[in-house]
Amino acid sequence: MSDRSAANLARTWVRHADFLLDQVEDRTADVAIGNPPYIRYDDLDDDTAATYRATWSSMKGRGDIYVGFIERSLAMLKPGGRVGFICADRWMRNQYGAGLRGLVAERYAVEHVWTMHDVDAFESEVSAYPAITVLANRRQGSAVVADTTAEFSKSSASALVKWSGDESLTDFTDVGVQAHRLPHWFAGDDLWPTGSPARLALVELLTDRFGSLHDPETGTKVSIGVATGNDRAYVTKNPKAAEADRMLPLAMRRDLMSGTFDWQGNYLVNPWDVDGNLVDLADYPRMAEHFAGHPELKQRFVARNNPNRWHRTIDKVHADLTAQPKLLLQDMKAHIHPVLEPGGFYPHHNLYYVVSTTWDMEVLGGLLLSRVAQAFIEAYCVRMRGGTLRFQAQYLKKIRVPGPESISDDLAGRLRTAFADRDVDAATVAAAEAYGIDPAAYDVLTSSDTEE
Ligand SMILES: C[S@@+](CC[C@H](N)C(=O)[O-])C[C@H]1O[C@@H](n2cnc3c(N)ncnc32)[C@H](O)[C@@H]1O
């Protein structure tokens, strides 16, 4: 081709403009392909950031403009049109991606997510973990998830494309790649789970079949313990720090170390009465004196906003929780580690707790100790450096469990024993039976996604 034709074509084909601001007619494109830029909103000048945010609803929080590029591309698609981006996949799991997840879940379809974290996909080294994501302007159908290693190559990519064209096939393996077809994608703007394709398929199946752990119908609640706003003032080992009825035995992470609840003697100096009202300091001179020794309490934001209620903990204490048996879960562990607190203690903020009016807590403990529960945790919880998982009540609630009534006496006994013995393998075998998971799928559970 002559230079002149090339220049001509470039002039007619290529438009040089700001993709987030240039007028492009909506719904005219069959395909949008891209390798979008990564620029944090914080690094844009204020006017540009404000204009982008005002134009694209997904550009919220402290995000990155690639999110806007995806929204802009989706808006260009004809019905049935597709966007294929090689792009960081962080938006699928973090806070700033929630708007885009919500939009995609509501109006578009996820067709492919090929994670390429270890693939040398670019000429120059890039720090963002990329994935190839194909989204379509149509109703959600099945979705292909693929996980690749550094060996992933052009020929394995071609084989994967060919395989994914046949809707009847569910599993695919080739050099450097494993893929799975999920019957549908995940709903809503909650973070989308992560894991090996087979693991995701299992999580999706159990999500479709079973109810959530946190469920008013089974009277089961997942929540987090009390945030005080100042542990040095409110938490003490001195049982006489305040009047006896103000001293509430407190369950803390140190009590869970052995796997059996072993109270280390901490109390909460509790400023709330049984009805959830803040007590009057005049009625409790010893407590008043104790708090007076912590003048920093009055400096807290919550205290300055309510000068007459400066002695309050950030969260209220719900008196009826104390006596209930609880499963306590510690944050920032590599594995889910439920411990039974038989009643009498109030959970501190760094513990999550499960209470239930229908579950035998030891049977539930067995289920939560199993690798099935672990698979949910790994799929939804953010993994920190060193392999620990950052739990969040929102995602603990998502663990699926069979109905308590569906568990036979024999199975309940095995779950109870496995829980008492802290035997994860036995708990997993019994839990798999309770969920009706095919023993052939055990390796999906045992090959942990977490490297400790
Ligand atoms: C990751 S590079 C990809 C370049 C090319 N598509 C490729 O695959 O080699 C992202 C490109 O987007 C361009 N870019 C950044 N902000 C843009 C904007 N607001 N509108 C259009 N392009 C933009 C950058 O200059 C950069 O060339």
PDB file of C-alpha atoms in Angstrom, residues 251-389:
ATOM      1  CA  ALA A 251     -14.872 -12.512  74.014  1.00  0.00           C
ATOM      2  CA  MET A 252     -11.694 -11.530  72.184  1.00  0.00           C
ATOM      3  CA  ARG A 253      -9.547 -13.147  69.536  1.00  0.00           C
ATOM      4  CA  ARG A 254      -7.022 -14.323  72.102  1.00  0.00           C
ATOM      5  CA  ASP A 255      -9.766 -16.509  73.608  1.00  0.00           C
ATOM      6  CA  LEU A 256      -9.983 -18.547  70.389  1.00  0.00           C
ATOM      7  CA  MET A 257      -6.349 -19.553  69.989  1.00  0.00           C
ATOM      8  CA  SER A 258      -6.721 -23.191  71.036  1.00  0.00           C
ATOM      9  CA  GLY A 259      -9.864 -23.852  69.001  1.00  0.00           C
ATOM     10  CA  THR A 260     -11.869 -24.152  72.222  1.00  0.00           C
ATOM     11  CA  PHE A 261     -13.181 -20.990  73.810  1.00  0.00           C
ATOM     12  CA  ASP A 262     -10.753 -20.087  76.575  1.00  0.00           C
ATOM     13  CA  TRP A 263     -11.591 -16.748  78.190  1.00  0.00           C
ATOM     14  CA  GLN A 264      -8.549 -14.650  78.999  1.00  0.00           C
ATOM     15  CA  GLY A 265     -10.416 -12.521  81.529  1.00  0.00           C
ATOM     16  CA  ASN A 266     -11.275  -9.379  79.563  1.00  0.00           C
ATOM     17  CA  TYR A 267     -14.327  -7.292  80.398  1.00  0.00           C
ATOM     18  CA  LEU A 268     -16.132  -4.507  78.662  1.00  0.00           C
ATOM     19  CA  VAL A 269     -16.932  -1.586  80.957  1.00  0.00           C
ATOM     20  CA  ASN A 270     -20.461  -1.452  79.668  1.00  0.00           C
ATOM     21  CA  PRO A 271     -22.296   1.886  79.619  1.00  0.00           C
ATOM     22  CA  TRP A 272     -25.572   0.414  78.242  1.00  0.00           C
ATOM     23  CA  ASP A 273     -28.477  -0.986  80.218  1.00  0.00           C
ATOM     24  CA  VAL A 274     -30.488  -4.085  79.274  1.00  0.00           C
ATOM     25  CA  ASP A 275     -32.947  -1.985  77.256  1.00  0.00           C
ATOM     26  CA  GLY A 276     -30.208  -0.468  75.162  1.00  0.00           C
ATOM     27  CA  ASN A 277     -30.212   2.909  76.931  1.00  0.00           C
ATOM     28  CA  LEU A 278     -27.065   4.652  78.015  1.00  0.00           C
ATOM     29  CA  VAL A 279     -26.812   4.516  81.808  1.00  0.00           C
ATOM     30  CA  ASP A 280     -26.516   7.690  83.860  1.00  0.00           C
ATOM     31  CA  LEU A 281     -22.993   8.119  85.210  1.00  0.00           C
ATOM     32  CA  ALA A 282     -24.440   9.599  88.413  1.00  0.00           C
ATOM     33  CA  ASP A 283     -25.873   6.158  89.183  1.00  0.00           C
ATOM     34  CA  TYR A 284     -22.493   4.482  88.730  1.00  0.00           C
ATOM     35  CA  PRO A 285     -19.810   6.425  90.603  1.00  0.00           C
ATOM     36  CA  ARG A 286     -17.146   3.773  90.152  1.00  0.00           C
ATOM     37  CA  MET A 287     -17.694   3.619  86.408  1.00  0.00           C
ATOM     38  CA  ALA A 288     -17.722   7.439  86.287  1.00  0.00           C
ATOM     39  CA  GLU A 289     -14.363   7.459  88.041  1.00  0.00           C
ATOM     40  CA  HIS A 290     -12.973   4.853  85.652  1.00  0.00           C
ATOM     41  CA  PHE A 291     -14.028   6.867  82.594  1.00  0.00           C
ATOM     42  CA  ALA A 292     -12.746  10.085  84.185  1.00  0.00           C
ATOM     43  CA  GLY A 293      -9.326   8.443  84.107  1.00  0.00           C
ATOM     44  CA  HIS A 294      -9.632   8.380  80.292  1.00  0.00           C
ATOM     45  CA  PRO A 295     -10.137  12.023  79.312  1.00  0.00           C
ATOM     46  CA  GLU A 296      -9.508  11.058  75.675  1.00  0.00           C
ATOM     47  CA  LEU A 297     -13.034   9.586  75.613  1.00  0.00           C
ATOM     48  CA  LYS A 298     -14.494  13.074  75.419  1.00  0.00           C
ATOM     49  CA  GLN A 299     -12.286  13.898  72.436  1.00  0.00           C
ATOM     50  CA  ARG A 300     -13.774  11.187  70.260  1.00  0.00           C
ATOM     51  CA  PHE A 301     -15.856  12.262  67.303  1.00  0.00           C
ATOM     52  CA  VAL A 302     -18.852  10.333  68.617  1.00  0.00           C
ATOM     53  CA  ALA A 303     -18.511  12.101  72.002  1.00  0.00           C
ATOM     54  CA  ARG A 304     -18.139  15.616  70.599  1.00  0.00           C
ATOM     55  CA  ASN A 305     -21.296  15.091  68.583  1.00  0.00           C
ATOM     56  CA  ASN A 306     -23.230  14.021  71.702  1.00  0.00           C
ATOM     57  CA  PRO A 307     -21.696  15.909  74.652  1.00  0.00           C
ATOM     58  CA  ASN A 308     -24.147  14.404  77.144  1.00  0.00           C
ATOM     59  CA  ARG A 309     -23.484  10.928  75.895  1.00  0.00           C
ATOM     60  CA  TRP A 310     -19.704  11.099  75.742  1.00  0.00           C
ATOM     61  CA  HIS A 311     -19.324   7.816  77.652  1.00  0.00           C
ATOM     62  CA  ARG A 312     -20.990   5.727  74.931  1.00  0.00           C
ATOM     63  CA  THR A 313     -19.213   3.022  72.976  1.00  0.00           C
ATOM     64  CA  ILE A 314     -19.508   3.469  69.216  1.00  0.00           C
ATOM     65  CA  ASP A 315     -21.817   0.468  68.928  1.00  0.00           C
ATOM     66  CA  LYS A 316     -24.630  -0.249  71.305  1.00  0.00           C
ATOM     67  CA  VAL A 317     -24.464  -3.372  73.449  1.00  0.00           C
ATOM     68  CA  HIS A 318     -27.443  -5.654  72.821  1.00  0.00           C
ATOM     69  CA  ALA A 319     -27.871  -7.328  76.175  1.00  0.00           C
ATOM     70  CA  ASP A 320     -29.744 -10.370  74.876  1.00  0.00           C
ATOM     71  CA  LEU A 321     -26.793 -11.450  72.739  1.00  0.00           C
ATOM     72  CA  THR A 322     -24.609 -12.244  75.750  1.00  0.00           C
ATOM     73  CA  ALA A 323     -26.369 -15.411  76.877  1.00  0.00           C
ATOM     74  CA  GLN A 324     -26.771 -16.933  73.403  1.00  0.00           C
ATOM     75  CA  PRO A 325     -24.373 -19.646  72.228  1.00  0.00           C
ATOM     76  CA  LYS A 326     -22.273 -18.241  69.400  1.00  0.00           C
ATOM     77  CA  LEU A 327     -19.881 -19.396  66.786  1.00  0.00           C
ATOM     78  CA  LEU A 328     -17.042 -16.910  66.817  1.00  0.00           C
ATOM     79  CA  LEU A 329     -14.922 -16.303  63.759  1.00  0.00           C
ATOM     80  CA  GLN A 330     -11.672 -14.490  63.762  1.00  0.00           C
ATOM     81  CA  ASP A 331     -10.765 -12.089  60.997  1.00  0.00           C
ATOM     82  CA  MET A 332      -7.479 -12.241  59.096  1.00  0.00           C
ATOM     83  CA  LYS A 333      -6.850 -15.951  59.156  1.00  0.00           C
ATOM     84  CA  ALA A 334      -5.955 -18.073  56.156  1.00  0.00           C
ATOM     85  CA  HIS A 335      -8.698 -20.502  57.079  1.00  0.00           C
ATOM     86  CA  ILE A 336     -12.135 -20.198  58.534  1.00  0.00           C
ATOM     87  CA  HIS A 337     -11.846 -21.206  62.180  1.00  0.00           C
ATOM     88  CA  PRO A 338     -15.201 -21.243  63.978  1.00  0.00           C
ATOM     89  CA  VAL A 339     -15.078 -21.566  67.758  1.00  0.00           C
ATOM     90  CA  LEU A 340     -18.102 -22.207  69.961  1.00  0.00           C
ATOM     91  CA  GLU A 341     -18.704 -19.773  72.787  1.00  0.00           C
ATOM     92  CA  PRO A 342     -21.466 -21.512  74.752  1.00  0.00           C
ATOM     93  CA  GLY A 343     -22.982 -18.268  76.053  1.00  0.00           C
ATOM     94  CA  GLY A 344     -22.126 -15.677  78.675  1.00  0.00           C
ATOM     95  CA  PHE A 345     -19.761 -13.462  76.706  1.00  0.00           C
ATOM     96  CA  TYR A 346     -20.103 -10.475  74.427  1.00  0.00           C
ATOM     97  CA  PRO A 347     -18.076 -10.460  71.204  1.00  0.00           C
ATOM     98  CA  HIS A 348     -15.474  -7.774  70.652  1.00  0.00           C
ATOM     99  CA  HIS A 349     -15.144  -5.897  67.384  1.00  0.00           C
ATOM    100  CA  ASN A 350     -12.416  -8.032  65.854  1.00  0.00           C
ATOM    101  CA  LEU A 351     -14.670 -11.095  65.962  1.00  0.00           C
ATOM    102  CA  TYR A 352     -17.579 -12.057  63.791  1.00  0.00           C
ATOM    103  CA  TYR A 353     -20.303 -14.117  65.376  1.00  0.00           C
ATOM    104  CA  VAL A 354     -23.100 -16.401  64.240  1.00  0.00           C
ATOM    105  CA  VAL A 355     -26.191 -16.954  66.387  1.00  0.00           C
ATOM    106  CA  SER A 356     -29.220 -19.004  65.494  1.00  0.00           C
ATOM    107  CA  THR A 357     -32.576 -20.030  66.873  1.00  0.00           C
ATOM    108  CA  THR A 358     -32.759 -23.201  64.757  1.00  0.00           C
ATOM    109  CA  TRP A 359     -29.243 -24.555  64.278  1.00  0.00           C
ATOM    110  CA  ASP A 360     -27.468 -26.881  66.649  1.00  0.00           C
ATOM    111  CA  MET A 361     -24.371 -24.690  66.876  1.00  0.00           C
ATOM    112  CA  GLU A 362     -21.974 -27.646  66.893  1.00  0.00           C
ATOM    113  CA  VAL A 363     -23.483 -29.049  63.697  1.00  0.00           C
ATOM    114  CA  LEU A 364     -23.261 -25.623  62.091  1.00  0.00           C
ATOM    115  CA  GLY A 365     -19.727 -25.369  63.468  1.00  0.00           C
ATOM    116  CA  GLY A 366     -18.872 -28.568  61.576  1.00  0.00           C
ATOM    117  CA  LEU A 367     -20.218 -27.123  58.338  1.00  0.00           C
ATOM    118  CA  LEU A 368     -18.327 -23.867  58.825  1.00  0.00           C
ATOM    119  CA  LEU A 369     -15.113 -25.705  59.645  1.00  0.00           C
ATOM    120  CA  SER A 370     -15.327 -27.608  56.355  1.00  0.00           C
ATOM    121  CA  ARG A 371     -13.613 -26.774  53.091  1.00  0.00           C
ATOM    122  CA  VAL A 372     -16.997 -26.018  51.571  1.00  0.00           C
ATOM    123  CA  ALA A 373     -17.302 -22.952  53.806  1.00  0.00           C
ATOM    124  CA  GLN A 374     -13.638 -22.239  53.104  1.00  0.00           C
ATOM    125  CA  ALA A 375     -14.368 -22.263  49.356  1.00  0.00           C
ATOM    126  CA  PHE A 376     -16.957 -19.507  49.876  1.00  0.00           C
ATOM    127  CA  ILE A 377     -14.599 -17.487  52.005  1.00  0.00           C
ATOM    128  CA  GLU A 378     -11.825 -17.782  49.441  1.00  0.00           C
ATOM    129  CA  ALA A 379     -14.183 -16.826  46.636  1.00  0.00           C
ATOM    130  CA  TYR A 380     -15.485 -13.682  48.310  1.00  0.00           C
ATOM    131  CA  CYS A 381     -12.995 -12.386  50.809  1.00  0.00           C
ATOM    132  CA  VAL A 382     -10.083 -10.157  49.953  1.00  0.00           C
ATOM    133  CA  ARG A 383      -6.783 -11.947  50.302  1.00  0.00           C
ATOM    134  CA  MET A 384      -4.053 -10.024  52.038  1.00  0.00           C
ATOM    135  CA  ARG A 385      -0.328 -10.394  51.674  1.00  0.00           C
ATOM    136  CA  GLY A 386       0.811 -13.657  53.282  1.00  0.00           C
ATOM    137  CA  GLY A 387      -2.439 -15.442  52.416  1.00  0.00           C
ATOM    138  CA  THR A 388      -4.697 -14.250  55.228  1.00  0.00           C
ATOM    139  CA  LEU A 389      -8.248 -13.477  54.270  1.00  0.00           C
TER     140      LEU A 389
END
